[in-house]
Coordinates of C-alpha atoms in Angstrom, one line a residue:
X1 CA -9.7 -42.7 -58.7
X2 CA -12.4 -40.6 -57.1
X3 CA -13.7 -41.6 -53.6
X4 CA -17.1 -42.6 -53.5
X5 CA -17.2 -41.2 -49.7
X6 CA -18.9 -38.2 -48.7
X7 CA -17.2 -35.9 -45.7
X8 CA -19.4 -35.6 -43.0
X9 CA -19.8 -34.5 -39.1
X10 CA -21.7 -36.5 -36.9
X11 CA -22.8 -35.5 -33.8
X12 CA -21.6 -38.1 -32.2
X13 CA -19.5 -41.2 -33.1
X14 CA -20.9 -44.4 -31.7
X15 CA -19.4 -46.3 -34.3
X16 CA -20.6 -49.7 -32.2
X17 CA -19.0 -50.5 -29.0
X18 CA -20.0 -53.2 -26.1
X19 CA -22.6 -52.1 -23.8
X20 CA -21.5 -52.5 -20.1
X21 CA -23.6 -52.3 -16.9
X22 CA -20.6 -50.9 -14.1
X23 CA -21.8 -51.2 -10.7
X24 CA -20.2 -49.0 -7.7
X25 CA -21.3 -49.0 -4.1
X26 CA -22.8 -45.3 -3.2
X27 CA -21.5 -44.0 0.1
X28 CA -24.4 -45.2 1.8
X29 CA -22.9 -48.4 1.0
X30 CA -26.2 -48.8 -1.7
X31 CA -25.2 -50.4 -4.3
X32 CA -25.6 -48.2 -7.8
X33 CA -25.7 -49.7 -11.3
X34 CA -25.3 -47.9 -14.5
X35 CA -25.1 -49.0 -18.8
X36 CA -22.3 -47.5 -20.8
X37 CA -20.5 -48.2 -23.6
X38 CA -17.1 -46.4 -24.0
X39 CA -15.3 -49.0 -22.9
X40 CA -12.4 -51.3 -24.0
X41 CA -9.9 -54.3 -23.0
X42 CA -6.0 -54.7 -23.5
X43 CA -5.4 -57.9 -21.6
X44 CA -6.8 -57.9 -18.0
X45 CA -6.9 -53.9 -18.5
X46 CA -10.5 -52.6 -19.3
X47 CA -10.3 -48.4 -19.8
X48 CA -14.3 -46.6 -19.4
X49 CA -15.2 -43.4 -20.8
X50 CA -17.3 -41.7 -18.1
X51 CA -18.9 -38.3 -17.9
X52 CA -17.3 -36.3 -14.7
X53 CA -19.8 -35.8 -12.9
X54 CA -21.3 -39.2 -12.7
X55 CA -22.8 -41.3 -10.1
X56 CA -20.1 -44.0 -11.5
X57 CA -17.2 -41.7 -11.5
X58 CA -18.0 -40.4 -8.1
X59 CA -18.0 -43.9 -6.8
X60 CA -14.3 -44.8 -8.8
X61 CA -12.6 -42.1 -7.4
X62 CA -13.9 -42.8 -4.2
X63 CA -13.7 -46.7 -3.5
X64 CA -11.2 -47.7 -6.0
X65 CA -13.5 -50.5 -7.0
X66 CA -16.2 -51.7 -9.3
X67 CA -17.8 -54.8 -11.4
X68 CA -18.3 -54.7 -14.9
X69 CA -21.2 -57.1 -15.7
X70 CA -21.4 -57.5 -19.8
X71 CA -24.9 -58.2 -21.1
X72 CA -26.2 -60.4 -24.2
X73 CA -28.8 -59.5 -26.3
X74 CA -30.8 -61.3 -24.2
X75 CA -30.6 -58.8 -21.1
X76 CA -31.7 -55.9 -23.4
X77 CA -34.8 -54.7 -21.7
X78 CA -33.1 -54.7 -18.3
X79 CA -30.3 -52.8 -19.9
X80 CA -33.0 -50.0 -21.4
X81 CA -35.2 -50.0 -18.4
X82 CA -32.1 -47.9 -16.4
X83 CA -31.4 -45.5 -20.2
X84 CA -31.8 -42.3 -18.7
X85 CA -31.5 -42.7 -15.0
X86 CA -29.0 -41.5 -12.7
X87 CA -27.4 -42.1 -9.4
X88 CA -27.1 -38.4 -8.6
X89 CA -29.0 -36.5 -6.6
X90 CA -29.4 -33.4 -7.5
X91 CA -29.8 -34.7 -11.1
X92 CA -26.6 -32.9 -12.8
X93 CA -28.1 -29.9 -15.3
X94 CA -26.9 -31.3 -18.7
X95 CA -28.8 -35.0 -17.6
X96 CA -32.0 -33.1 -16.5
X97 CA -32.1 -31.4 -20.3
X98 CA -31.7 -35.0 -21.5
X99 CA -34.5 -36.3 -19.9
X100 CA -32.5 -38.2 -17.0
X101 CA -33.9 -39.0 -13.8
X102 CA -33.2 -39.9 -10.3
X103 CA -33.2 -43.4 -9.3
X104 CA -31.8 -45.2 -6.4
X105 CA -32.4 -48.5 -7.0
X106 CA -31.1 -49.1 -10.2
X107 CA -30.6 -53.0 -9.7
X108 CA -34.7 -53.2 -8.9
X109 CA -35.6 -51.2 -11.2
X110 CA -33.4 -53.2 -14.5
X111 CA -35.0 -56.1 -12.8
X112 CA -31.3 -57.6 -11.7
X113 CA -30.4 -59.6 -8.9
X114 CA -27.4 -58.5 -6.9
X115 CA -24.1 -61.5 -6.0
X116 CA -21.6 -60.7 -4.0
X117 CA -18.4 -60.5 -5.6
X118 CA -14.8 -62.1 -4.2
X119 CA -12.6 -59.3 -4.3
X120 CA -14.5 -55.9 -4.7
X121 CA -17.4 -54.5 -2.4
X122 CA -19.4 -53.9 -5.4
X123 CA -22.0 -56.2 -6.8
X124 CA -22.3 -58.4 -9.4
X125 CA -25.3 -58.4 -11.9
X126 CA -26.3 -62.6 -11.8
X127 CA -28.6 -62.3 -15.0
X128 CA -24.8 -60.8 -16.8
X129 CA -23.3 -64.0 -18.5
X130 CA -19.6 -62.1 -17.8
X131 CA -18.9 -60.3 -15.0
X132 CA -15.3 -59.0 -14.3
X133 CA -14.3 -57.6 -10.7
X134 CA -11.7 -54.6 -11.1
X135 CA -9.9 -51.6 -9.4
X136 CA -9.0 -48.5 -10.4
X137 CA -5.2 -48.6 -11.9
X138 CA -4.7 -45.0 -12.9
X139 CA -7.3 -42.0 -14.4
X140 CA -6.8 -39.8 -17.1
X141 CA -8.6 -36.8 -18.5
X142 CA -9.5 -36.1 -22.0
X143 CA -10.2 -33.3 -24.4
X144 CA -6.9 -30.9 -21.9
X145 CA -6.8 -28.7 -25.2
X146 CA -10.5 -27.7 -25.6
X147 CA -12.1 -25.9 -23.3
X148 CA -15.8 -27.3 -24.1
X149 CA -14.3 -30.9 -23.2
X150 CA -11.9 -30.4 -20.7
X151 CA -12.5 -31.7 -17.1
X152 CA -15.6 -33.0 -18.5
X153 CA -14.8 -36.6 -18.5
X154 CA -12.8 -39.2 -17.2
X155 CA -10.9 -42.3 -18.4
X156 CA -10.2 -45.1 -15.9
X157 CA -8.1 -47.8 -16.6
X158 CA -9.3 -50.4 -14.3
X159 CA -7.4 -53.8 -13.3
X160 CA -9.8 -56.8 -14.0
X161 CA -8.8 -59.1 -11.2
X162 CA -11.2 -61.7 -10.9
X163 CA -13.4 -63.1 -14.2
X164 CA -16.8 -65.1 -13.7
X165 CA -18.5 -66.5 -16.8
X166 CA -21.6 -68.3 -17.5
X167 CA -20.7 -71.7 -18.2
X168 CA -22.6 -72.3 -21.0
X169 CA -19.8 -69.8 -22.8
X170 CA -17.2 -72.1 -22.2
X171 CA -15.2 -73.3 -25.6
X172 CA -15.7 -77.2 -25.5
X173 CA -12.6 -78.7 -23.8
X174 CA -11.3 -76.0 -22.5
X175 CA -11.7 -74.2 -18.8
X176 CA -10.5 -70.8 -19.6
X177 CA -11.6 -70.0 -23.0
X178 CA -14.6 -68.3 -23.9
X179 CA -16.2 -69.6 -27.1
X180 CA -17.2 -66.6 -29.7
X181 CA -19.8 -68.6 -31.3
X182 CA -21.4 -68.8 -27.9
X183 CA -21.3 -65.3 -26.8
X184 CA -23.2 -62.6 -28.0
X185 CA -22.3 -58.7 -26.9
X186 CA -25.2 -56.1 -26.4
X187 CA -23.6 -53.7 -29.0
X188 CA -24.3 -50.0 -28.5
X189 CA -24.6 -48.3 -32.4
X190 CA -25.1 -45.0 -32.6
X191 CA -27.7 -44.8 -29.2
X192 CA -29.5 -48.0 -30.8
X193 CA -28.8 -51.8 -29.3
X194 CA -27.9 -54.8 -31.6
X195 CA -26.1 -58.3 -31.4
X196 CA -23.8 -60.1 -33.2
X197 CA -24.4 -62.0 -36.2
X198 CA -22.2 -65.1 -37.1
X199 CA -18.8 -65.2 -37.8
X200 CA -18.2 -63.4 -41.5
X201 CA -14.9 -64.6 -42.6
X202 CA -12.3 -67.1 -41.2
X203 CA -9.7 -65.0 -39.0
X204 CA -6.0 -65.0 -39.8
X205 CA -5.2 -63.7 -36.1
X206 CA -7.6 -66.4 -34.6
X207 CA -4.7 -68.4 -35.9
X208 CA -2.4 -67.2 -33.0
X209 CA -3.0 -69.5 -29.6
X210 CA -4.5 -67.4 -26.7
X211 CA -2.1 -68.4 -24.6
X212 CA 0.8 -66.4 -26.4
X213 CA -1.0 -63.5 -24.6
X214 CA -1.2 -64.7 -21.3
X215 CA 1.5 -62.1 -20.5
X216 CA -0.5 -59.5 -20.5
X217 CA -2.9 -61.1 -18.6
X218 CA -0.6 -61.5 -15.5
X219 CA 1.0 -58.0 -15.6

């Protein structure tokens, strides 16, 4: 049978990923707050994409530490308001021919309120219904066999150690369980932000409990 697909190359492949706002302390001990959205989680391990010569990845490799606070839809406009602003200053070349500027106060200027976290120096983002407070585990590079990509981004895998959640999130019944009709992602597609619509389809892996992964929580 022929394939009704078309072959294609994209410029980029944001195929729709979770938006994430990482905050770092600077080493002025400021605290520095920036959106991305190559990120994923395998138990209590989240791994972030992040461009080498960040504000972020300079603040990794340097403290070891940082909070992730995930946004809803609802914390959109915050999240857009710090699109296109940096940490660094000088702003790196290939930012400035994106449009990127400096800005050192990037919680004031998404309009977000900075909480002290209970195991990391970085802050949490209050108005983020999830926040999770991690450490650096290992990094990696990617793209070692092309020379356009190579040394030009990191991947952390970071240790989530400590979880805070919006109780309004909270599966009825249950402490530890987040309920997915109640949460809502900012979803990054292809440079544009969406949400979540509701559940499609009835999920045959739902079926397994969440505890028969609590393994991989505690390693």
């Amino acid at each position: 049978m022929p394939s009704p697909h078309v072959t294609i190359e994209p410029h980029i492949l944001y195929l729709g990923t979770p938006v994430v706002l990482i905050s770092t302390v600077n080493e002025d001990g400021t605290h520095n707050l920036a959106p991305m959205s190559s990120a994923f989680w395998l138990g209590w391990r989240g791994v972030l994409g992040l461009a080498a010569d960040s504000q972020t990845t300079r603040n990794l490799m340097r403290t070891g530490e940082c909070v992730l606070n995930l946004p809803s839809a609802n914390e959109v406009s915050a999240v857009d308001r710090i699109a296109r602003t940096t940490g660094s200053n000088p702003v790196p070349e290939f930012r400035q021919a994106l449009g990127y500027v400096y800005e050192p106060d990037k919680f004031g200027r998404a309009g977000m309120t900075k909480l002290a976290a209970d195991t990391v120096s970085a802050s949490r983002a209050l108005e983020c219904p999830i926040q999770l407070e991690a450490v650096v585990a290992a990094v990696h590079g990617i793209g070692e066999d092309s020379d356009d990509l190579r040394g030009f981004i990191k991947l952390f895998e970071v240790r989530v150690q400590r979880v805070h959640v919006h109780p309004d999130l909270l599966m009825a019944g249950h402490a530890n369980r987040i309920d997915p009709d109640k949460w809502s992602p900012l979803i990054m597609n292809f440079q544009k932000f969406y949400g979540l619509s509701a559940q499609v389809h009835p999920s045959r892996l739902a079926e397994i409990p969440e505890s028969a992964y609590a393994p991989l929580a505690q390693a």
